[in-house]
XYZ file of C-alpha atoms in Angstrom:
213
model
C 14.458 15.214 5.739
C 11.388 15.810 3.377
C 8.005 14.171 4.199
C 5.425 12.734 2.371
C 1.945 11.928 3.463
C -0.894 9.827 2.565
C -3.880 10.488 4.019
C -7.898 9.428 3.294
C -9.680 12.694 4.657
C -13.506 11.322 3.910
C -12.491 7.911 2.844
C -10.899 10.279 0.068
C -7.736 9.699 -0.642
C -5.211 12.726 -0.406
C -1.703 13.492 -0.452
C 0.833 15.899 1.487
C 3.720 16.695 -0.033
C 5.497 18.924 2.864
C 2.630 21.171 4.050
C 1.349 21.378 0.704
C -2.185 19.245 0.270
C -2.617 17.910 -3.163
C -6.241 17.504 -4.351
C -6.102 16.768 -8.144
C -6.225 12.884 -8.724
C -2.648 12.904 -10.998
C 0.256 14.475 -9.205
C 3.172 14.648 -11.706
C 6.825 15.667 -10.054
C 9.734 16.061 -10.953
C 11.372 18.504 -7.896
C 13.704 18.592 -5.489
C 12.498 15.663 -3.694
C 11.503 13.395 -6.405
C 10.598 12.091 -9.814
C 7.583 10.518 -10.814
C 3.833 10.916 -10.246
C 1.332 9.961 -7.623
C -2.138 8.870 -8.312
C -5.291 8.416 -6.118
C -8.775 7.362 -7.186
C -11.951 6.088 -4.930
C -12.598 2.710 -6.214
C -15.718 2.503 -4.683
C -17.821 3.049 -1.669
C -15.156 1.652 1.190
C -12.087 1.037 -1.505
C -9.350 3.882 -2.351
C -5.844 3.370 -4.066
C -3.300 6.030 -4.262
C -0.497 4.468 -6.664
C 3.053 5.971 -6.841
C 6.150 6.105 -9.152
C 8.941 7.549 -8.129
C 12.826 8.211 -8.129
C 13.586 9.895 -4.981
C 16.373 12.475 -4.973
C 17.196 13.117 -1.243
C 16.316 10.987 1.413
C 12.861 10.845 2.540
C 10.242 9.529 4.777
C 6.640 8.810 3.584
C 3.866 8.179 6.350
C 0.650 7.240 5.885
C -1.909 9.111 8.428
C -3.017 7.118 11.171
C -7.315 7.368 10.559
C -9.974 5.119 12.340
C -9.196 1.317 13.343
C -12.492 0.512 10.778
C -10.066 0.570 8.113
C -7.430 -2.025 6.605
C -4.508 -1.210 4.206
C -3.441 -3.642 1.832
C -0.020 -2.405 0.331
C 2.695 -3.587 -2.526
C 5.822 -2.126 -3.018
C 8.115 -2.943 -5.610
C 11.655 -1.263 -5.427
C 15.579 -1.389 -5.984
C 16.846 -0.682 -2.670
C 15.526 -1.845 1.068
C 12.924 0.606 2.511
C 12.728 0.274 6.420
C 9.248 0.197 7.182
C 8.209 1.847 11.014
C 5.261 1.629 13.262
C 5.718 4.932 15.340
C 9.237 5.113 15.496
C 9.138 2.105 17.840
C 9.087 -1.223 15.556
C 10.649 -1.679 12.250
C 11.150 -4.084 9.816
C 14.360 -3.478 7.856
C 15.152 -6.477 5.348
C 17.356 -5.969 2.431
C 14.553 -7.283 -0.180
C 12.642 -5.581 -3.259
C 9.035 -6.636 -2.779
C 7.080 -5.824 0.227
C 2.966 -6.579 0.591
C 1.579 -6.021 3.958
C -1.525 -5.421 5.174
C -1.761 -2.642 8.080
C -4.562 -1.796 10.463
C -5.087 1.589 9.562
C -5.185 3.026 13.533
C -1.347 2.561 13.114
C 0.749 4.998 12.443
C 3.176 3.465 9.537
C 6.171 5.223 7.677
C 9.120 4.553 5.616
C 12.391 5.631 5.204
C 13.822 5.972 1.627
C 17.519 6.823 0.689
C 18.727 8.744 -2.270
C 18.183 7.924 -5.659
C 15.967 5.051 -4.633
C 13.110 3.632 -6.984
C 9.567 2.493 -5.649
C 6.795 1.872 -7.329
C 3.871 0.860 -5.444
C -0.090 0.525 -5.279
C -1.068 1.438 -2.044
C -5.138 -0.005 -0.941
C -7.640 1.454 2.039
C -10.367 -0.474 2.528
C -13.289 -0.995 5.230
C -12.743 -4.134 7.398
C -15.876 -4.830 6.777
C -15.526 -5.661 2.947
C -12.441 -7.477 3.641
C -14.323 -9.951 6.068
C -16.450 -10.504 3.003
C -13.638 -11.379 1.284
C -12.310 -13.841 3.621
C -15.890 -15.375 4.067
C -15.861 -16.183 0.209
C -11.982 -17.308 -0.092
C -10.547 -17.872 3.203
C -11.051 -20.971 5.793
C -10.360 -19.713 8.928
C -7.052 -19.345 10.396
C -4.485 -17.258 12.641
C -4.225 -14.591 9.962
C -7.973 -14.328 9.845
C -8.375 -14.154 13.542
C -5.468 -11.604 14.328
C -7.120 -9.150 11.209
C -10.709 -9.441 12.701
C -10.017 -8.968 16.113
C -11.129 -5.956 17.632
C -8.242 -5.422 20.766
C -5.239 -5.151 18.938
C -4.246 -3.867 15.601
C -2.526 -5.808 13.177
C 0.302 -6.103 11.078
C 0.668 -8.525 8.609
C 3.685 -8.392 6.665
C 5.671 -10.494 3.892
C 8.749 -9.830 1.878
C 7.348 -11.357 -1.664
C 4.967 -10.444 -3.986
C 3.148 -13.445 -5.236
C 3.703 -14.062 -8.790
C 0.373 -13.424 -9.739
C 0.398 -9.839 -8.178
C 4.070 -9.609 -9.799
C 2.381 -10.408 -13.667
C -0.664 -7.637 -12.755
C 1.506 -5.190 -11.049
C 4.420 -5.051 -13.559
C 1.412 -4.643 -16.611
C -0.410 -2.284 -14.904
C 2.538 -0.016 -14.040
C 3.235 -0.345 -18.227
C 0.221 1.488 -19.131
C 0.581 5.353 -19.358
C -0.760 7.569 -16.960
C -2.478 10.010 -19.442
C -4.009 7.022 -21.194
C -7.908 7.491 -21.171
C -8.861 4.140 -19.222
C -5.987 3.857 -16.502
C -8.301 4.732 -14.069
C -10.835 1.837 -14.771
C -7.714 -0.097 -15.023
C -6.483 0.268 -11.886
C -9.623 -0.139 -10.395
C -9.633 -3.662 -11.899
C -6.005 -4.196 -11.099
C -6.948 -3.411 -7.225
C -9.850 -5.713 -7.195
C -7.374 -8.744 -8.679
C -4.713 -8.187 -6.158
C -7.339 -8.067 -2.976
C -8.267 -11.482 -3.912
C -4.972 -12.844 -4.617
C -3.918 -11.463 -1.614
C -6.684 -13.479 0.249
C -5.929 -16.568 -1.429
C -2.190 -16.414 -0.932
C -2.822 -15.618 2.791
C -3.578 -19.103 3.362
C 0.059 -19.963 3.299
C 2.197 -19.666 6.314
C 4.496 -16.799 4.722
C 3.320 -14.225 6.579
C 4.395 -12.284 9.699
C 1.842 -10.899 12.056
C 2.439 -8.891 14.196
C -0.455 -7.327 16.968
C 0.075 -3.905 18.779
């Protein structure tokens, strides 16, 4: 089974395809393993995206490199068959839905498995927990999901099988626009800043599932 990694070497965000490292910002494919395109940018100082397209043509397993606990993920996926999500081989959420958001402490080390010919597109977020807390400071009245992200002996999962409808409207317009078009890069950058905070906001509800390790 092929694997594909996402990694932030230098709070840089980088992808392995198989042992090959890819350093441009637009990765293109159509192979093998897949069809589609990745692409990573450094939002700013603290904030990278890495945003993928794909058609897989074999099955497949994409991790995402454990790095230091002073990191969160913040992660949408949109796609037409169930992905089972893993934690180390050792917990997994398997749910028969198309939209997945979580947010991940990035000390742990999540993958997913994909079958043939599945679809996923998804925007993919590392950010310091630092920023976040800023975040939550100007949105957020403290709560359980607040207190299981901040605290320092455990890591966190916090997972829902939904997109809000808001992040549905941006995600779905955003994923319109054409790669090679000379502003997508500014307009993901906006994209990512609107779905932190509607993440935040909607993380006041009780949909979520946490989950400390």
């Amino acid at each position: 089974m092929k694997i594909i990694t996402y990694n932030h070497i230098n709070k840089e965000p980088r992808i392995t395809i198989g042992v090959n490292q890819c350093l441009k910002q637009l990765v293109n494919g159509d192979n093998p393993l897949y069809r589609g395109s990745h692409f990573s940018t450094k939002v700013e100082s603290g904030i990278s995206a890495i945003v993928t397209d794909n058609v897989y043509k074999e099955d497949a397993v994409v991790k995402y490199a454990a790095m230091d606990s002073e990191h969160i993920g913040i992660y949408f996926f949109y796609t037409d068959r169930h992905l089972d999500f893993r934690i180390d081989d050792s917990f997994h959420i398997d749910e028969n839905q198309s939209y997945h958001t979580m947010l991940v402490d990035l000390g742990l080390p999540l993958s997913y498995r994909v079958a043939k010919q599945t679809a996923v597109f998804s925007v993919n977020i590392s950010m310091e927990k630092q920023l976040l807390s800023a975040y939550f400071r100007e949105i957020l009245f403290p709560n359980l999901t607040m207190d299981a992200i901040q605290d320092t002996e455990t890591k966190s999962l916090i997972y829902n099988n939904y997109i809000s409808e808001q992040s549905l409207i941006l995600l779905e317009e955003f994923r319109a626009i054409a790669k090679n078009h000379p502003f997508y890069e500014l307009f993901l950058k906006g994209i990512v800043y609107a779905l932190i905070k509607d993440f935040v906001i909607n993380m006041q509800g009780q949909n979520y599932y946490i989950q400390n390790n």
